[in-house]
PDB file of C-alpha atoms and ligand atoms in Angstrom:
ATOM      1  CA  UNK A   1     184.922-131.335   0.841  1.00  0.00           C
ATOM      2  CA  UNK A   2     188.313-132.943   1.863  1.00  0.00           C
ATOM      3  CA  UNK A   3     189.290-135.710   3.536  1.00  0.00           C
ATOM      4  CA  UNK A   4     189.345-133.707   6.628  1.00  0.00           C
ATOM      5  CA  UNK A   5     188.739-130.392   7.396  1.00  0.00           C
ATOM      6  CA  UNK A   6     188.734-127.524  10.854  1.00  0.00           C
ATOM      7  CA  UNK A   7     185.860-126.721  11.533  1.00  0.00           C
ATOM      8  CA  UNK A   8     184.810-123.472  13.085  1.00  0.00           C
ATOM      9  CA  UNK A   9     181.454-122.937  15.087  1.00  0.00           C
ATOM     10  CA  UNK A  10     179.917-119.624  15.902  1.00  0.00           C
ATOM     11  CA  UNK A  11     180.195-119.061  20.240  1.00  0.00           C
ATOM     12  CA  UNK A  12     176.408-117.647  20.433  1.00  0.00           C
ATOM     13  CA  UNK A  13     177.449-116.356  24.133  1.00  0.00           C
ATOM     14  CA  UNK A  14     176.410-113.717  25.402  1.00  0.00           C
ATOM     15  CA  UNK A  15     177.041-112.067  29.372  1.00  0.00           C
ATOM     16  CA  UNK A  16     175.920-115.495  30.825  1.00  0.00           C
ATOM     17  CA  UNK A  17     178.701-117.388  28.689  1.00  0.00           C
ATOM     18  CA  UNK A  18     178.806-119.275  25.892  1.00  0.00           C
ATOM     19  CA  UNK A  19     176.827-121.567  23.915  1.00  0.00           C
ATOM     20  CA  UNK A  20     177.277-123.639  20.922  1.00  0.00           C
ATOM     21  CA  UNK A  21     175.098-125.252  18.513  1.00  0.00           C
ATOM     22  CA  UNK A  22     175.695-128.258  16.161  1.00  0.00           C
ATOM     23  CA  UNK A  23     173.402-129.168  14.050  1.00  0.00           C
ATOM     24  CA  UNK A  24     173.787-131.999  10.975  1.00  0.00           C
ATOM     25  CA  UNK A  25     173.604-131.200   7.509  1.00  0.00           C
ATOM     26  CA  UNK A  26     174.190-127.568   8.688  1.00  0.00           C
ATOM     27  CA  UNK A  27     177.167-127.023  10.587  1.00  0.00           C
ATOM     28  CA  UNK A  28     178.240-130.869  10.492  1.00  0.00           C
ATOM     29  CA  UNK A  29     178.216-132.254   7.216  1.00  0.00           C
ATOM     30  CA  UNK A  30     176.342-135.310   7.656  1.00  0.00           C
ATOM     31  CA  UNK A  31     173.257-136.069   9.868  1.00  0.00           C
ATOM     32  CA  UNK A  32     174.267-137.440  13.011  1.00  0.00           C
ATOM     33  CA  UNK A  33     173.442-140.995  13.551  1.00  0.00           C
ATOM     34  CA  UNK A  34     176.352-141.522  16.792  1.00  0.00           C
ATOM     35  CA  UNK A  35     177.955-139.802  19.383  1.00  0.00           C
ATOM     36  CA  UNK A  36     180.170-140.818  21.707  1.00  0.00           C
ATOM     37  CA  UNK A  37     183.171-139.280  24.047  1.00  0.00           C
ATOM     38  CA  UNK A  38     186.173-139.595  25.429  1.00  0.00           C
ATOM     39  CA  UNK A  39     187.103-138.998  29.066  1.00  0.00           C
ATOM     40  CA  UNK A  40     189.707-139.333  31.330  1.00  0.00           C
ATOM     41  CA  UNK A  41     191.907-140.761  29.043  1.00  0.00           C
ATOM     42  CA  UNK A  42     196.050-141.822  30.898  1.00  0.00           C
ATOM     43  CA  UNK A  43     199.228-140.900  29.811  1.00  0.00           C
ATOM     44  CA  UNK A  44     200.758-141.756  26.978  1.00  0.00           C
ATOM     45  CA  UNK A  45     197.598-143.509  25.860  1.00  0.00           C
ATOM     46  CA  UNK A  46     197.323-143.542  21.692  1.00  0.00           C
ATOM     47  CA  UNK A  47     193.330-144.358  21.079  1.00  0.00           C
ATOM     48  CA  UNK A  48     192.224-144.764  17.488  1.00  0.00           C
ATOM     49  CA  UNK A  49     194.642-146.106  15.241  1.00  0.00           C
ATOM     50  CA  UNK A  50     192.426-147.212  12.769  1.00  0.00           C
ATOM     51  CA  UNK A  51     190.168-145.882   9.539  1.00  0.00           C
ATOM     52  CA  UNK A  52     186.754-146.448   8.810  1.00  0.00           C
ATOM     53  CA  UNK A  53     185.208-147.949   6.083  1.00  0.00           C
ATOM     54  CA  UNK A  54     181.337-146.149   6.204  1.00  0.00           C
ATOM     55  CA  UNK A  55     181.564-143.889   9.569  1.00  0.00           C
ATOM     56  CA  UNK A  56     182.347-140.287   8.761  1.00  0.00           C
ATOM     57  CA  UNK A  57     183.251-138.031  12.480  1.00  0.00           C
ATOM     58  CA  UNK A  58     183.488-135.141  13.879  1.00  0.00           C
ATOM     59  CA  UNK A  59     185.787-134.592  16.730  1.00  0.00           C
ATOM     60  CA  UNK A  60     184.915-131.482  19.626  1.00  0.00           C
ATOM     61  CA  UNK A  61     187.665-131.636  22.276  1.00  0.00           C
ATOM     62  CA  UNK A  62     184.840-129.988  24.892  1.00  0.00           C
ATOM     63  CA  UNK A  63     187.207-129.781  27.904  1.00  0.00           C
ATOM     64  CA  UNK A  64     190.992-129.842  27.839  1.00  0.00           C
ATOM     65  CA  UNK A  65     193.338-130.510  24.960  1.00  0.00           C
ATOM     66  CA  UNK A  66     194.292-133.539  22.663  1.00  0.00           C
ATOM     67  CA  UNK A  67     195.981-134.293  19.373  1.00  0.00           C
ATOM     68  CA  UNK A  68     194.728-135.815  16.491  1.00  0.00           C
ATOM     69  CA  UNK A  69     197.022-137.397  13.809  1.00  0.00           C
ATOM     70  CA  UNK A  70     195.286-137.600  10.346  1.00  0.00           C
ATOM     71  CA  UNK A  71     196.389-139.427   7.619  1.00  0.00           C
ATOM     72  CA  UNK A  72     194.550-139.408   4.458  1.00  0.00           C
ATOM     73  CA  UNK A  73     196.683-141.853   2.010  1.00  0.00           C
ATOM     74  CA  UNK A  74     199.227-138.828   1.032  1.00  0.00           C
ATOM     75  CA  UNK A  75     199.909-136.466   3.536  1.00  0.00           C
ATOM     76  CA  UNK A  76     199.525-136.248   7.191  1.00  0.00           C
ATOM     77  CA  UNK A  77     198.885-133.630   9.536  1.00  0.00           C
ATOM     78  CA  UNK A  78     198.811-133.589  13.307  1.00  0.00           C
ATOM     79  CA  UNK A  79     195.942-131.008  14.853  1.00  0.00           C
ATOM     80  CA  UNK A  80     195.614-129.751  18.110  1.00  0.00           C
ATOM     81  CA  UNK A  81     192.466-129.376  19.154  1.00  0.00           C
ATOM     82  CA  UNK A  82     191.616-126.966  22.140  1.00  0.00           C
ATOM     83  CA  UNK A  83     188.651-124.708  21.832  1.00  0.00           C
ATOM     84  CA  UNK A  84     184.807-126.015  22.442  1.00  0.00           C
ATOM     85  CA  UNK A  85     183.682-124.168  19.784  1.00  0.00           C
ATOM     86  CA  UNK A  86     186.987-126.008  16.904  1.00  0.00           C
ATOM     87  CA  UNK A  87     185.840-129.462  15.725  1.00  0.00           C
ATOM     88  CA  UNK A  88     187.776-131.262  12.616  1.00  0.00           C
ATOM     89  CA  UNK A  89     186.064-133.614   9.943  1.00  0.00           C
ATOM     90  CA  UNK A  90     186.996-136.615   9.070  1.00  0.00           C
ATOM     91  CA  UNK A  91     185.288-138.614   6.029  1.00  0.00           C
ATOM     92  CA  UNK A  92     185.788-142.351   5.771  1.00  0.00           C
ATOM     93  CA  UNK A  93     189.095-143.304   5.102  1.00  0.00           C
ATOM     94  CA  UNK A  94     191.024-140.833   7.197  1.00  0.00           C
ATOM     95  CA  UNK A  95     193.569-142.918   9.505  1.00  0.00           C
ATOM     96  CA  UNK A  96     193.255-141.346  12.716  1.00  0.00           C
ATOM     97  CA  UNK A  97     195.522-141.348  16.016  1.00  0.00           C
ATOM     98  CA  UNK A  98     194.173-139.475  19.306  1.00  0.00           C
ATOM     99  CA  UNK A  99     196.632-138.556  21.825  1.00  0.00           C
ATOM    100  CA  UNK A 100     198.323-136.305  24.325  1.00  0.00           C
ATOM    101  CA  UNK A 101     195.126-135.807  25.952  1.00  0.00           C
ATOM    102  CA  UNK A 102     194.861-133.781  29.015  1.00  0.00           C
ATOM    103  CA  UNK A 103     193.679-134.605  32.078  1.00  0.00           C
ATOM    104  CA  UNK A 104     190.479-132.942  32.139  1.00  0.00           C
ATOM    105  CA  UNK A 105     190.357-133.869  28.121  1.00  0.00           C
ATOM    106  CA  UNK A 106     186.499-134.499  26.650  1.00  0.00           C
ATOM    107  CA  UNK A 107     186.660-135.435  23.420  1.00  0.00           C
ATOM    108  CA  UNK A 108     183.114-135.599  22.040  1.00  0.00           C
ATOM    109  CA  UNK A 109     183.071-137.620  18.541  1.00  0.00           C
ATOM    110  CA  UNK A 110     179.695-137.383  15.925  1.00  0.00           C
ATOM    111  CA  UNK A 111     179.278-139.623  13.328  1.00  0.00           C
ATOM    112  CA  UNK A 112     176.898-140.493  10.585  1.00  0.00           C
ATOM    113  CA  UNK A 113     176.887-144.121  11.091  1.00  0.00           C
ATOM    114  CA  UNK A 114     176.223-146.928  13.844  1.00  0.00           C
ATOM    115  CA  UNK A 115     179.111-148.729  15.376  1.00  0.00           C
ATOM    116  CA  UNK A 116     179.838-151.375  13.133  1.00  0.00           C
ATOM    117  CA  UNK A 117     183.363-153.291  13.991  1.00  0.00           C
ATOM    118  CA  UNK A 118     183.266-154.964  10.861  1.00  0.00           C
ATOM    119  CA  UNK A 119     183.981-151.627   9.391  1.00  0.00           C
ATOM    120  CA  UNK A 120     187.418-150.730  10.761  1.00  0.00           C
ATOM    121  CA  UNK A 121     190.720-150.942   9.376  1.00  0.00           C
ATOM    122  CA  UNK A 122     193.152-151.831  11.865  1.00  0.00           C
ATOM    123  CA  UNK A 123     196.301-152.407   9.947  1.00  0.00           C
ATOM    124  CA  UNK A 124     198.101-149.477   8.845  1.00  0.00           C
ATOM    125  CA  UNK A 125     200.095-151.031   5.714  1.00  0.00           C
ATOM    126  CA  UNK A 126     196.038-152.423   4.361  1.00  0.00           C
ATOM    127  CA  UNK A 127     195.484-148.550   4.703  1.00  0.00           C
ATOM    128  CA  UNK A 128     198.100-147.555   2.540  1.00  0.00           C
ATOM    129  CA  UNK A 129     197.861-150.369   0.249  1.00  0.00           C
ATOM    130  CA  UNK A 130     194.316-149.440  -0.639  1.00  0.00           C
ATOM    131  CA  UNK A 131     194.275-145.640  -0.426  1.00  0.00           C
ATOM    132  CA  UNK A 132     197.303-145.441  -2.862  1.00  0.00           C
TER     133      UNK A 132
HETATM  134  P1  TYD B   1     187.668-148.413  20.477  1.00  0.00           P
HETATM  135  O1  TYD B   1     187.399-148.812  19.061  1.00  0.00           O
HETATM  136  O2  TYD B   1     188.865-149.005  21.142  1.00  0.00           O
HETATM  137  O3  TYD B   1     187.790-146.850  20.544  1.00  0.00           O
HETATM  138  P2  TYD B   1     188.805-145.931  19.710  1.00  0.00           P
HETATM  139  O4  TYD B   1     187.930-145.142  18.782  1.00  0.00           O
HETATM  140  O5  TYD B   1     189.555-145.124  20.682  1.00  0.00           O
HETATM  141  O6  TYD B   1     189.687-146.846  18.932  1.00  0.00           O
HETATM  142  O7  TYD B   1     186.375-148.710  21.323  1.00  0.00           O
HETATM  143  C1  TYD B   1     186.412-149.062  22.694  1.00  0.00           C
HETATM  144  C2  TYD B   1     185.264-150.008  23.016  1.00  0.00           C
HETATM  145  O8  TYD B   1     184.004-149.384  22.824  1.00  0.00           O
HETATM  146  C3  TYD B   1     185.274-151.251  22.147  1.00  0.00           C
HETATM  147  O9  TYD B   1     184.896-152.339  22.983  1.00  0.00           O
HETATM  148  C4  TYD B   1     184.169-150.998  21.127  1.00  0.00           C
HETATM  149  C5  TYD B   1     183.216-150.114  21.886  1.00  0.00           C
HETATM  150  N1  TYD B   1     182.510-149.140  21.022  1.00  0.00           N
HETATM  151  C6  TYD B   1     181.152-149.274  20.801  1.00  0.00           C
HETATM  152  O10 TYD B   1     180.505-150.218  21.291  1.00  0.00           O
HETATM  153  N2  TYD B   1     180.509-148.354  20.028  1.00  0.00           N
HETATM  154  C7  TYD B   1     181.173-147.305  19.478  1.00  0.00           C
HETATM  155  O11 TYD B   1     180.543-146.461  18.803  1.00  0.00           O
HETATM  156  C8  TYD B   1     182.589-147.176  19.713  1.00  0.00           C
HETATM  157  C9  TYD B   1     183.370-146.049  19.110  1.00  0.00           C
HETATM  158  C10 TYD B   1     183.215-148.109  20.495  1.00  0.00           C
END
């Protein structure tokens, strides 16, 4: 698997609406040991701006839109993520930056680790440094 990677999850609607499933080591590549969202985010906010040493996420935008800058090491890619059922992976050691969010933005985030702060790189230039 890449660093990071759309991923796409079947809409299992039917005439009531629609409903989505996500499951770990099926549809998410890792089981899921973490979730936590994102909500009501301000303008011109930039949340993130770090990489993680053991977590591995997954990032839903359920409601709304937002951006997410990757950054891998060698390239970088921004992705615009929109659609409930659209989620992007993101293994350890991807450099993320969230932004643009909308107003009614929910950005749900799995992972397959416990919050750890000791794990987080913070400073960009370490990043680059050690992913080169
Ligand atoms: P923060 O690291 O600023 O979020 P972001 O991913 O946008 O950079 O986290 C905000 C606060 O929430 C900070 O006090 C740490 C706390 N937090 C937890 O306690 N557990 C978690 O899983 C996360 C992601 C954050």
């Amino acid at each position: 698997m890449k660093k990071y990677e759309l991923l796409s999850f079947p809409q299992l609607g039917d005439d009531r609406g629609h409903l989505v499933v996500v499951e770990g080591m099926k549809n998410i590549p890792f089981e899921i040991k973490r979730m936590f969202y994102i909500y009501g985010t301000k303008d011109n906010v930039v949340r993130g701006q770090h990489a993680n040493r053991k977590s591995e996420f997954v990032l839903i935008n359920l409601a709304g839109t937002c951006k997410i800058k990757v950054d891998d090491g060698k390239n970088d890619e921004i992705i615009i993520l929109d659609k409930p059922h659209e989620g992007i992976y993101l293994d350890k050691m991807v450099w993320k930056d969230m932004y643009d969010f909308s107003k009614d933005s929910i950005l749900l985030v799995l992972s397959n680790h416990s919050y750890d702060s000791e794990e987080y790189v913070r400073d960009y230039e370490e990043f680059k440094k050690e992913m080169k």
